[in-house]
mmCIF file of C-alpha atoms in Angstrom:
data_model
loop_
_atom_site.group_PDB
_atom_site.id
_atom_site.type_symbol
_atom_site.label_atom_id
_atom_site.label_comp_id
_atom_site.label_asym_id
_atom_site.label_seq_id
_atom_site.Cartn_x
_atom_site.Cartn_y
_atom_site.Cartn_z
ATOM 1 C CA MET A 1 0.000 0.000 0.000
ATOM 2 C CA VAL A 2 1.319 3.401 -0.966
ATOM 3 C CA SER A 3 -0.715 6.426 -0.036
ATOM 4 C CA LYS A 4 -0.491 10.139 0.553
ATOM 5 C CA ALA A 5 -2.587 10.252 3.659
ATOM 6 C CA SER A 6 -0.586 12.478 5.937
ATOM 7 C CA ALA A 7 -1.432 15.895 4.488
ATOM 8 C CA PRO A 8 -5.132 16.102 5.312
ATOM 9 C CA LYS A 9 -5.146 14.302 8.666
ATOM 10 C CA LYS A 10 -6.877 16.124 11.480
ATOM 11 C CA LYS A 11 -3.625 16.104 13.429
ATOM 12 C CA SER A 12 -1.679 17.622 10.595
ATOM 13 C CA HIS A 13 1.983 18.520 10.462
ATOM 14 C CA ILE A 14 1.163 21.435 8.144
ATOM 15 C CA ALA A 15 1.764 24.707 9.922
ATOM 16 C CA SER A 16 -0.435 27.763 10.025
ATOM 17 C CA ARG A 17 0.552 30.635 7.778
ATOM 18 C CA THR A 18 0.651 32.780 10.898
ATOM 19 C CA ALA A 19 2.985 30.518 12.877
ATOM 20 C CA PRO A 20 5.590 32.665 14.678
ATOM 21 C CA ALA A 21 8.964 32.744 12.978
ATOM 22 C CA GLN A 22 10.851 31.976 16.186
ATOM 23 C CA THR A 23 9.364 28.466 16.295
ATOM 24 C CA SER A 24 11.005 27.583 13.006
ATOM 25 C CA PRO A 25 14.340 25.740 13.011
ATOM 26 C CA ALA A 26 17.288 27.465 11.436
ATOM 27 C CA SER A 27 17.546 27.378 7.672
ATOM 28 C CA ALA A 28 18.817 24.009 6.540
ATOM 29 C CA PRO A 29 21.068 23.110 3.612
ATOM 30 C CA ALA A 30 18.275 20.874 2.309
ATOM 31 C CA ASN A 31 16.386 23.957 1.121
ATOM 32 C CA GLY A 32 17.171 25.346 -2.312
ATOM 33 C CA THR A 33 16.053 28.763 -3.428
ATOM 34 C CA HIS A 34 13.371 29.599 -5.985
ATOM 35 C CA SER A 35 12.313 33.086 -6.884
ATOM 36 C CA GLN A 36 8.728 33.999 -6.079
ATOM 37 C CA ARG A 37 8.117 34.257 -9.811
ATOM 38 C CA ASP A 38 9.249 30.657 -10.283
ATOM 39 C CA GLN A 39 7.070 29.535 -7.383
ATOM 40 C CA GLN A 40 4.077 31.330 -8.876
ATOM 41 C CA THR A 41 4.733 29.530 -12.161
ATOM 42 C CA LEU A 42 4.502 26.163 -10.402
ATOM 43 C CA VAL A 43 1.332 27.146 -8.572
ATOM 44 C CA ASN A 44 -0.159 28.327 -11.876
ATOM 45 C CA ILE A 45 0.433 24.873 -13.346
ATOM 46 C CA PHE A 46 -1.863 23.367 -10.720
ATOM 47 C CA ALA A 47 -4.380 26.180 -11.171
ATOM 48 C CA GLY A 48 -4.454 25.551 -14.916
ATOM 49 C CA ALA A 49 -4.572 21.758 -14.754
ATOM 50 C CA PHE A 50 -7.361 21.700 -12.165
ATOM 51 C CA ALA A 51 -9.265 24.871 -13.047
ATOM 52 C CA ASN A 52 -12.592 23.045 -13.265
ATOM 53 C CA VAL A 53 -12.014 21.347 -9.917
ATOM 54 C CA LEU A 54 -10.991 24.530 -8.127
ATOM 55 C CA SER A 55 -14.030 26.430 -9.411
ATOM 56 C CA SER A 56 -16.521 23.671 -8.607
ATOM 57 C CA GLU A 57 -19.109 24.327 -5.920
ATOM 58 C CA HIS A 58 -18.735 20.680 -4.919
ATOM 59 C CA LEU A 59 -15.037 20.998 -4.011
ATOM 60 C CA PRO A 60 -15.502 21.693 -0.250
ATOM 61 C CA ALA A 61 -17.734 18.643 0.176
ATOM 62 C CA LEU A 62 -15.370 16.467 -1.855
ATOM 63 C CA LEU A 63 -12.365 17.573 0.195
ATOM 64 C CA GLN A 64 -14.255 16.793 3.381
ATOM 65 C CA GLU A 65 -15.072 13.335 2.022
ATOM 66 C CA ILE A 66 -11.382 12.726 1.277
ATOM 67 C CA LYS A 67 -10.285 13.928 4.717
ATOM 68 C CA GLN A 68 -12.840 11.710 6.439
ATOM 69 C CA ALA A 69 -11.782 8.690 4.379
ATOM 70 C CA LEU A 70 -8.127 9.279 5.206
ATOM 71 C CA TYR A 71 -8.922 9.764 8.880
ATOM 72 C CA ASN A 72 -10.646 6.362 8.770
ATOM 73 C CA ARG A 73 -7.681 4.990 6.766
ATOM 74 C CA ASP A 74 -10.070 4.034 3.978
ATOM 75 C CA PHE A 75 -7.615 4.581 1.125
ATOM 76 C CA GLY A 76 -9.788 2.872 -1.463
ATOM 77 C CA ARG A 77 -12.483 5.466 -0.889
ATOM 78 C CA ALA A 78 -10.039 8.390 -0.706
ATOM 79 C CA PHE A 79 -8.036 7.533 -3.823
ATOM 80 C CA GLY A 80 -10.278 5.216 -5.809
ATOM 81 C CA ARG A 81 -12.004 7.829 -7.984
ATOM 82 C CA GLU A 82 -10.575 10.313 -10.462
ATOM 83 C CA ASP A 83 -12.556 13.207 -8.995
ATOM 84 C CA CYS A 84 -11.042 12.506 -5.573
ATOM 85 C CA LEU A 85 -7.526 12.352 -7.005
ATOM 86 C CA GLU A 86 -7.994 15.616 -8.896
ATOM 87 C CA ALA A 87 -9.355 17.326 -5.790
ATOM 88 C CA TYR A 88 -6.505 15.977 -3.655
ATOM 89 C CA ALA A 89 -3.907 17.171 -6.170
ATOM 90 C CA ALA A 90 -5.515 20.606 -6.477
ATOM 91 C CA ARG A 91 -5.722 21.096 -2.709
ATOM 92 C CA TRP A 92 -2.627 19.528 -1.149
ATOM 93 C CA SER A 93 -0.065 19.026 -3.916
ATOM 94 C CA PRO A 94 0.929 22.664 -4.698
ATOM 95 C CA THR A 95 2.587 23.250 -1.308
ATOM 96 C CA ARG A 96 4.367 19.929 -1.457
ATOM 97 C CA ALA A 97 5.490 20.525 -5.031
ATOM 98 C CA LEU A 98 7.126 23.818 -4.045
ATOM 99 C CA CYS A 99 8.672 22.171 -0.996
ATOM 100 C CA TYR A 100 10.016 19.202 -2.969
ATOM 101 C CA ALA A 101 11.368 21.529 -5.657
ATOM 102 C CA SER A 102 13.377 23.348 -2.980
ATOM 103 C CA VAL A 103 14.638 20.014 -1.623
ATOM 104 C CA PHE A 104 15.798 18.912 -5.084
ATOM 105 C CA LEU A 105 17.693 22.166 -5.572
ATOM 106 C CA GLY A 106 19.186 21.794 -2.107
ATOM 107 C CA ILE A 107 20.745 18.438 -3.041
ATOM 108 C CA ASN A 108 21.740 19.584 -6.525
ATOM 109 C CA ALA A 109 25.430 18.785 -5.989
ATOM 110 C CA HIS A 110 24.550 15.135 -5.364
ATOM 111 C CA LEU A 111 22.111 15.020 -8.291
ATOM 112 C CA ASP A 112 24.668 16.645 -10.580
ATOM 113 C CA GLY A 113 27.176 13.911 -9.836
ATOM 114 C CA LEU A 114 24.484 11.268 -10.185
ATOM 115 C CA ALA A 115 23.514 12.417 -13.687
ATOM 116 C CA SER A 116 27.160 12.313 -14.765
ATOM 117 C CA ASP A 117 27.566 8.800 -13.341
ATOM 118 C CA ALA A 118 24.402 7.671 -15.121
ATOM 119 C CA ALA A 119 25.626 9.107 -18.430
ATOM 120 C CA SER A 120 28.965 7.325 -18.018
ATOM 121 C CA SER A 121 27.166 4.069 -17.245
ATOM 122 C CA VAL A 122 24.967 4.349 -20.340
ATOM 123 C CA GLU A 123 27.940 5.300 -22.518
ATOM 124 C CA SER A 124 29.921 2.327 -21.203
ATOM 125 C CA GLU A 125 27.057 -0.048 -22.015
ATOM 126 C CA ALA A 126 26.672 1.464 -25.483
ATOM 127 C CA THR A 127 30.395 1.057 -26.153
ATOM 128 C CA GLN A 128 30.286 -2.579 -25.074
ATOM 129 C CA ASP A 129 27.296 -3.138 -27.343
ATOM 130 C CA GLY A 130 29.020 -1.395 -30.257
ATOM 131 C CA ALA A 131 26.469 1.429 -30.196
ATOM 132 C CA ALA A 132 28.587 4.364 -29.142
ATOM 133 C CA ASP A 133 27.895 7.809 -30.545
ATOM 134 C CA SER A 134 28.653 7.874 -34.232
ATOM 135 C CA PRO A 135 30.414 10.837 -35.862
ATOM 136 C CA ASP A 136 28.279 13.440 -37.567
ATOM 137 C CA GLU A 137 28.770 14.616 -41.135
ATOM 138 C CA GLN A 138 31.768 16.714 -40.064
ATOM 139 C CA GLY A 139 33.365 13.688 -38.433
ATOM 140 C CA GLU A 140 32.740 14.925 -34.874
ATOM 141 C CA ALA A 141 30.949 12.854 -32.247
ATOM 142 C CA ARG A 142 27.569 14.184 -31.205
ATOM 143 C CA PRO A 143 27.507 15.184 -27.514
ATOM 144 C CA ARG A 144 25.439 12.947 -25.243
ATOM 145 C CA ARG A 145 22.930 14.695 -23.025
ATOM 146 C CA ASP A 146 23.111 13.274 -19.508
ATOM 147 C CA ARG A 147 19.574 12.439 -18.394
ATOM 148 C CA LEU A 148 18.731 12.249 -14.728
ATOM 149 C CA LYS A 149 16.337 9.451 -13.793
ATOM 150 C CA MET A 150 14.067 9.661 -10.760
ATOM 151 C CA LEU A 151 11.813 6.874 -9.495
ATOM 152 C CA CYS A 152 9.162 8.207 -7.106
ATOM 153 C CA ILE A 153 7.655 5.441 -4.997
ATOM 154 C CA GLY A 154 4.317 6.743 -3.809
ATOM 155 C CA GLY A 155 4.935 9.520 -6.300
ATOM 156 C CA CYS A 156 2.206 11.507 -7.986
ATOM 157 C CA ALA A 157 1.319 15.148 -8.670
ATOM 158 C CA ALA A 158 3.699 16.978 -6.321
ATOM 159 C CA GLU A 159 6.762 14.968 -7.318
ATOM 160 C CA HIS A 160 5.891 15.344 -11.004
ATOM 161 C CA VAL A 161 5.812 19.148 -10.892
ATOM 162 C CA ALA A 162 8.817 19.395 -8.563
ATOM 163 C CA PHE A 163 10.988 17.267 -10.851
ATOM 164 C CA ALA A 164 9.973 19.331 -13.882
ATOM 165 C CA SER A 165 10.898 22.460 -11.938
ATOM 166 C CA TYR A 166 14.312 20.999 -11.124
ATOM 167 C CA LEU A 167 14.945 20.230 -14.799
ATOM 168 C CA ASP A 168 13.917 23.774 -15.716
ATOM 169 C CA GLN A 169 16.149 25.346 -13.062
ATOM 170 C CA THR A 170 19.204 23.251 -13.941
ATOM 171 C CA LYS A 171 18.615 23.083 -17.722
ATOM 172 C CA ARG A 172 18.801 19.299 -17.625
ATOM 173 C CA SER A 173 16.724 16.606 -19.221
ATOM 174 C CA GLY A 174 15.296 13.769 -17.203
ATOM 175 C CA THR A 175 13.171 10.661 -16.983
ATOM 176 C CA LEU A 176 10.553 10.395 -14.262
ATOM 177 C CA ALA A 177 8.967 7.110 -13.219
ATOM 178 C CA LEU A 178 5.996 7.388 -10.853
ATOM 179 C CA LEU A 179 4.835 4.305 -8.952
ATOM 180 C CA ASP A 180 1.772 4.292 -6.713
ATOM 181 C CA SER A 181 -1.032 1.949 -5.710
ATOM 182 C CA ALA A 182 -3.714 4.533 -6.583
ATOM 183 C CA PRO A 183 -4.842 5.217 -10.190
ATOM 184 C CA TRP A 184 -2.992 8.508 -10.756
ATOM 185 C CA LYS A 185 -2.417 8.038 -14.504
ATOM 186 C CA HIS A 186 -5.149 10.487 -15.536
ATOM 187 C CA VAL A 187 -3.918 13.207 -13.164
ATOM 188 C CA THR A 188 -0.265 12.804 -14.126
ATOM 189 C CA SER A 189 -1.174 12.933 -17.822
ATOM 190 C CA MET A 190 -3.020 16.212 -17.216
ATOM 191 C CA LEU A 191 -0.001 17.639 -15.423
ATOM 192 C CA GLN A 192 2.426 16.465 -18.104
ATOM 193 C CA MET A 193 0.366 18.341 -20.685
ATOM 194 C CA GLN A 194 0.331 21.448 -18.495
ATOM 195 C CA LEU A 195 4.080 21.240 -17.860
ATOM 196 C CA THR A 196 5.029 20.862 -21.520
ATOM 197 C CA THR A 197 2.539 23.294 -23.093
ATOM 198 C CA ALA A 198 2.864 27.078 -23.097
ATOM 199 C CA PRO A 199 0.174 28.772 -20.969
ATOM 200 C CA ALA A 200 -2.815 30.268 -22.760
ATOM 201 C CA LEU A 201 -2.555 34.044 -23.117
ATOM 202 C CA SER A 202 -5.196 36.709 -23.246
ATOM 203 C CA LYS A 203 -5.939 38.077 -26.694
ATOM 204 C CA TYR A 204 -4.813 41.416 -25.275
ATOM 205 C CA ALA A 205 -1.353 40.101 -24.311
ATOM 206 C CA SER A 206 1.542 42.245 -25.478
ATOM 207 C CA ALA A 207 3.974 41.197 -28.161
ATOM 208 C CA ALA A 208 6.681 40.869 -25.516
ATOM 209 C CA ALA A 209 4.479 38.570 -23.423
ATOM 210 C CA ARG A 210 3.735 36.422 -26.446
ATOM 211 C CA ALA A 211 7.406 36.225 -27.391
ATOM 212 C CA SER A 212 8.445 35.099 -23.901
ATOM 213 C CA ASN A 213 5.554 32.689 -23.383
ATOM 214 C CA ALA A 214 6.852 29.129 -23.120
ATOM 215 C CA ALA A 215 6.185 25.834 -21.388
ATOM 216 C CA LEU A 216 8.027 25.094 -18.149
ATOM 217 C CA VAL A 217 9.890 22.264 -19.906
ATOM 218 C CA ASP A 218 10.111 21.014 -23.464
ATOM 219 C CA PRO A 219 8.384 17.662 -24.102
ATOM 220 C CA SER A 220 11.756 16.142 -25.026
ATOM 221 C CA GLN A 221 13.220 17.419 -21.754
ATOM 222 C CA LEU A 222 10.872 15.450 -19.494
ATOM 223 C CA ALA A 223 9.931 11.850 -20.201
ATOM 224 C CA PHE A 224 7.572 10.276 -17.703
ATOM 225 C CA SER A 225 5.734 7.051 -17.003
ATOM 226 C CA PHE A 226 3.241 5.938 -14.390
ATOM 227 C CA THR A 227 2.874 2.430 -12.975
ATOM 228 C CA GLN A 228 -0.003 1.476 -10.704
ATOM 229 C CA ALA A 229 1.338 -1.115 -8.283
ATOM 230 C CA ASP A 230 1.776 -1.867 -4.594
ATOM 231 C CA VAL A 231 5.520 -1.567 -4.055
ATOM 232 C CA LEU A 232 5.413 -3.973 -1.102
ATOM 233 C CA SER A 233 4.053 -6.670 -3.425
ATOM 234 C CA LEU A 234 6.629 -6.212 -6.190
ATOM 235 C CA THR A 235 9.107 -9.000 -6.802
ATOM 236 C CA ALA A 236 12.800 -8.162 -6.887
ATOM 237 C CA GLU A 237 12.698 -8.622 -10.665
ATOM 238 C CA ALA A 238 9.782 -6.203 -11.073
ATOM 239 C CA LEU A 239 11.475 -3.645 -8.827
ATOM 240 C CA SER A 240 14.689 -4.010 -10.817
ATOM 241 C CA GLU A 241 12.777 -3.280 -14.038
ATOM 242 C CA GLN A 242 11.510 -0.037 -12.531
ATOM 243 C CA LEU A 243 15.027 0.969 -11.481
ATOM 244 C CA GLY A 244 16.956 0.164 -14.644
ATOM 245 C CA SER A 245 20.699 -0.414 -14.874
ATOM 246 C CA ALA A 246 22.113 3.117 -14.509
ATOM 247 C CA PRO A 247 22.445 5.103 -11.258
ATOM 248 C CA LEU A 248 19.295 7.047 -10.369
ATOM 249 C CA ILE A 249 17.551 8.717 -7.451
ATOM 250 C CA VAL A 250 14.692 6.919 -5.701
ATOM 251 C CA THR A 251 12.324 8.991 -3.577
ATOM 252 C CA LEU A 252 9.918 8.131 -0.772
ATOM 253 C CA MET A 253 8.109 11.421 -0.170
ATOM 254 C CA PHE A 254 5.583 11.231 2.676
ATOM 255 C CA THR A 255 5.352 7.536 1.843
ATOM 256 C CA LEU A 256 7.758 5.538 4.022
ATOM 257 C CA ASN A 257 5.900 6.000 7.300
ATOM 258 C CA GLU A 258 2.663 4.990 5.567
ATOM 259 C CA LEU A 259 4.395 1.836 4.342
ATOM 260 C CA TYR A 260 5.550 1.061 7.877
ATOM 261 C CA THR A 261 2.090 1.808 9.290
ATOM 262 C CA GLU A 262 -0.117 0.145 6.683
ATOM 263 C CA GLY A 263 2.135 -2.561 5.264
ATOM 264 C CA GLY A 264 3.919 -3.354 8.500
ATOM 265 C CA ILE A 265 7.501 -2.968 9.639
ATOM 266 C CA GLY A 266 8.424 -6.474 8.467
ATOM 267 C CA LYS A 267 7.219 -6.029 4.875
ATOM 268 C CA THR A 268 8.668 -2.535 4.606
ATOM 269 C CA THR A 269 12.041 -3.671 5.938
ATOM 270 C CA LYS A 270 12.016 -6.508 3.403
ATOM 271 C CA PHE A 271 11.294 -3.988 0.635
ATOM 272 C CA LEU A 272 14.186 -1.732 1.702
ATOM 273 C CA ARG A 273 16.563 -4.698 1.727
ATOM 274 C CA SER A 274 15.330 -5.807 -1.687
ATOM 275 C CA LEU A 275 15.870 -2.258 -2.938
ATOM 276 C CA GLY A 276 19.455 -2.409 -1.717
ATOM 277 C CA GLN A 277 20.019 -5.648 -3.593
ATOM 278 C CA VAL A 278 18.745 -4.500 -6.998
ATOM 279 C CA ILE A 279 19.353 -0.740 -7.154
ATOM 280 C CA PRO A 280 22.399 0.236 -9.267
ATOM 281 C CA GLY A 281 25.534 1.212 -7.368
ATOM 282 C CA GLY A 282 25.995 4.940 -6.860
ATOM 283 C CA SER A 283 22.237 5.581 -6.717
ATOM 284 C CA LEU A 284 20.602 7.897 -4.187
ATOM 285 C CA LEU A 285 17.658 7.328 -1.854
ATOM 286 C CA LEU A 286 15.762 10.424 -0.691
ATOM 287 C CA VAL A 287 13.251 10.129 2.148
ATOM 288 C CA VAL A 288 10.983 13.042 3.095
ATOM 289 C CA ASP A 289 8.252 12.616 5.691
ATOM 290 C CA SER A 290 6.453 14.213 8.612
ATOM 291 C CA PRO A 291 8.823 14.997 11.493
ATOM 292 C CA GLY A 292 8.392 12.802 14.526
ATOM 293 C CA SER A 293 6.721 9.959 12.606
ATOM 294 C CA TYR A 294 6.306 6.721 14.558
ATOM 295 C CA SER A 295 5.253 3.188 13.635
ATOM 296 C CA GLU A 296 4.083 0.359 15.878
ATOM 297 C CA ALA A 297 5.202 -3.263 15.929
ATOM 298 C CA ALA A 298 4.034 -6.112 18.128
ATOM 299 C CA VAL A 299 6.642 -7.475 20.542
ATOM 300 C CA GLY A 300 4.993 -10.477 22.149
ATOM 301 C CA LYS A 301 1.662 -9.241 23.483
ATOM 302 C CA GLU A 302 2.854 -5.663 23.682
ATOM 303 C CA LYS A 303 3.055 -3.047 20.947
ATOM 304 C CA LYS A 304 6.133 -0.878 20.755
ATOM 305 C CA ARG A 305 6.457 2.419 18.893
ATOM 306 C CA TYR A 306 9.543 3.088 16.788
ATOM 307 C CA PRO A 307 10.566 6.415 15.209
ATOM 308 C CA MET A 308 10.521 6.136 11.425
ATOM 309 C CA GLN A 309 14.029 7.572 11.178
ATOM 310 C CA TRP A 310 15.346 4.959 13.635
ATOM 311 C CA LEU A 311 13.773 2.135 11.634
ATOM 312 C CA LEU A 312 15.228 3.506 8.396
ATOM 313 C CA ASN A 313 18.733 3.969 9.784
ATOM 314 C CA HIS A 314 18.646 0.572 11.470
ATOM 315 C CA THR A 315 17.822 -1.138 8.166
ATOM 316 C CA LEU A 316 20.157 0.844 5.908
ATOM 317 C CA LEU A 317 23.121 1.616 8.163
ATOM 318 C CA GLU A 318 23.192 -0.856 11.044
ATOM 319 C CA SER A 319 21.943 -4.168 9.660
ATOM 320 C CA GLU A 320 24.235 -6.587 7.866
ATOM 321 C CA SER A 321 23.894 -6.594 4.095
ATOM 322 C CA SER A 322 25.412 -8.710 1.372
ATOM 323 C CA GLY A 323 27.196 -6.917 -1.444
ATOM 324 C CA TYR A 324 26.261 -3.313 -0.690
ATOM 325 C CA THR A 325 26.476 -0.516 1.871
ATOM 326 C CA TRP A 326 24.470 2.689 2.359
ATOM 327 C CA ASP A 327 26.040 5.985 3.421
ATOM 328 C CA LYS A 328 24.029 8.866 4.842
ATOM 329 C CA LEU A 329 24.840 12.084 2.976
ATOM 330 C CA GLU A 330 22.408 14.551 4.547
ATOM 331 C CA SER A 331 19.849 14.450 7.328
ATOM 332 C CA GLU A 332 17.462 16.993 8.847
ATOM 333 C CA GLU A 333 14.971 16.146 11.587
ATOM 334 C CA SER A 334 12.637 19.110 11.188
ATOM 335 C CA ILE A 335 12.468 21.846 8.554
ATOM 336 C CA TRP A 336 9.775 24.406 7.864
ATOM 337 C CA PHE A 337 8.750 25.221 4.323
ATOM 338 C CA ARG A 338 6.846 28.497 4.258
ATOM 339 C CA MET A 339 4.643 29.656 1.417
ATOM 340 C CA PRO A 340 5.174 33.284 0.352
ATOM 341 C CA GLU A 341 2.157 35.364 1.314
ATOM 342 C CA ALA A 342 2.050 37.025 -2.110
ATOM 343 C CA LEU A 343 1.472 33.810 -4.081
ATOM 344 C CA SER A 344 -1.875 33.743 -5.852
ATOM 345 C CA TYR A 345 -3.994 30.557 -5.883
ATOM 346 C CA PRO A 346 -7.771 30.019 -5.902
ATOM 347 C CA ILE A 347 -7.733 28.427 -2.430
ATOM 348 C CA GLN A 348 -5.528 28.914 0.618
ATOM 349 C CA LEU A 349 -2.245 27.004 0.806
ATOM 350 C CA GLU A 350 -0.512 26.337 4.124
ATOM 351 C CA ASN A 351 3.083 26.017 5.250
ATOM 352 C CA MET A 352 4.457 22.559 5.972
ATOM 353 C CA ARG A 353 7.114 20.886 8.091
ATOM 354 C CA TYR A 354 9.158 17.831 7.164
ATOM 355 C CA GLN A 355 12.184 15.659 7.889
ATOM 356 C CA MET A 356 14.679 14.772 5.139
ATOM 357 C CA HIS A 357 17.298 12.031 4.785
ATOM 358 C CA LEU A 358 19.549 11.351 1.783
ATOM 359 C CA TYR A 359 21.587 8.158 1.274
ATOM 360 C CA ARG A 360 23.943 6.806 -1.395
ATOM 361 C CA ILE A 361 24.517 3.115 -2.058
ATOM 362 C CA SER A 362 27.856 1.520 -2.902
ATOM 363 C CA LYS A 363 28.085 -1.947 -4.395
ATOM 364 C CA LYS A 364 30.933 -4.306 -3.596
ATOM 365 C CA LEU A 365 32.865 -5.637 -6.559
ATOM 366 C CA THR A 366 32.649 -9.385 -7.021
ATOM 367 C CA ASN A 367 35.303 -11.547 -8.608
ATOM 368 C CA ALA A 368 34.276 -13.031 -11.913
#
């Protein structure tokens, strides 16, 4: 089970827009910087994609239905219909998209190295297969564009827009694979169209506005796919197919604690170990979740609560593994992401708080 239940819970970790500044932790290196204009562009993408939803008189009732379903942990009801998914994306994904976009920029140095490693891996495979870049008509080899691949487990609207924003900010091209147990294909297709199509302009728009009007990313710059599947039920072979053979970044954004809670600590630990076995060496794992998340496990007749971060570190860093090791690159226990007051959106968007952990895997060489 992969879900996005944490945002609308009654006991939410999303902060009030009026929360006093002194309660916020110091600025963390995990936060990149976007201009307010860039942030407004991302918010406009949601406003454009879900204009009909945001203007519907039925939206408040639908949001209440989703919140009640999530409170009851009835994920089939909350995420089983397209209208619910569209409403969820319109209401809770814009803040997270801006937050995730800042996280991606904050770890840009690691992603930059990852893209280069992935390009080298692909070039090495092509050379071995006899398919290296061929010279052009002038006898010069065509340059290879290094594509960054991201697999978002539990990924949907927010990750989609955030990754596109990262590609726009860094002038890269990338491949995004979204994997979730809910039927997000329709929503992600709507967002892909919005991300790769220039916004509609008023007939009164100036010549300068028309000349500068462009999509956030070019269609060739962002390739994406969506797979509906329960990650805890995937075989190692199926997970390996999602990952590919070149180094990539795998994300669990407000997903890991839900896996621990709904799927169980045992199944989730097994998944993390399977991930370590099949993920290409040099890849990154990014975990973002609510700060202070806990999961319960039965110990005899008693139930014991474990912090999510402790469970994650215990599995990746402290448990014995065969053929690979994880290293923690960055870690933050609690960070505020605050929405600029001047951003314009049809409904109110709140601040949010999160924890962030970034790991890199190394694979041990085996003798042939």
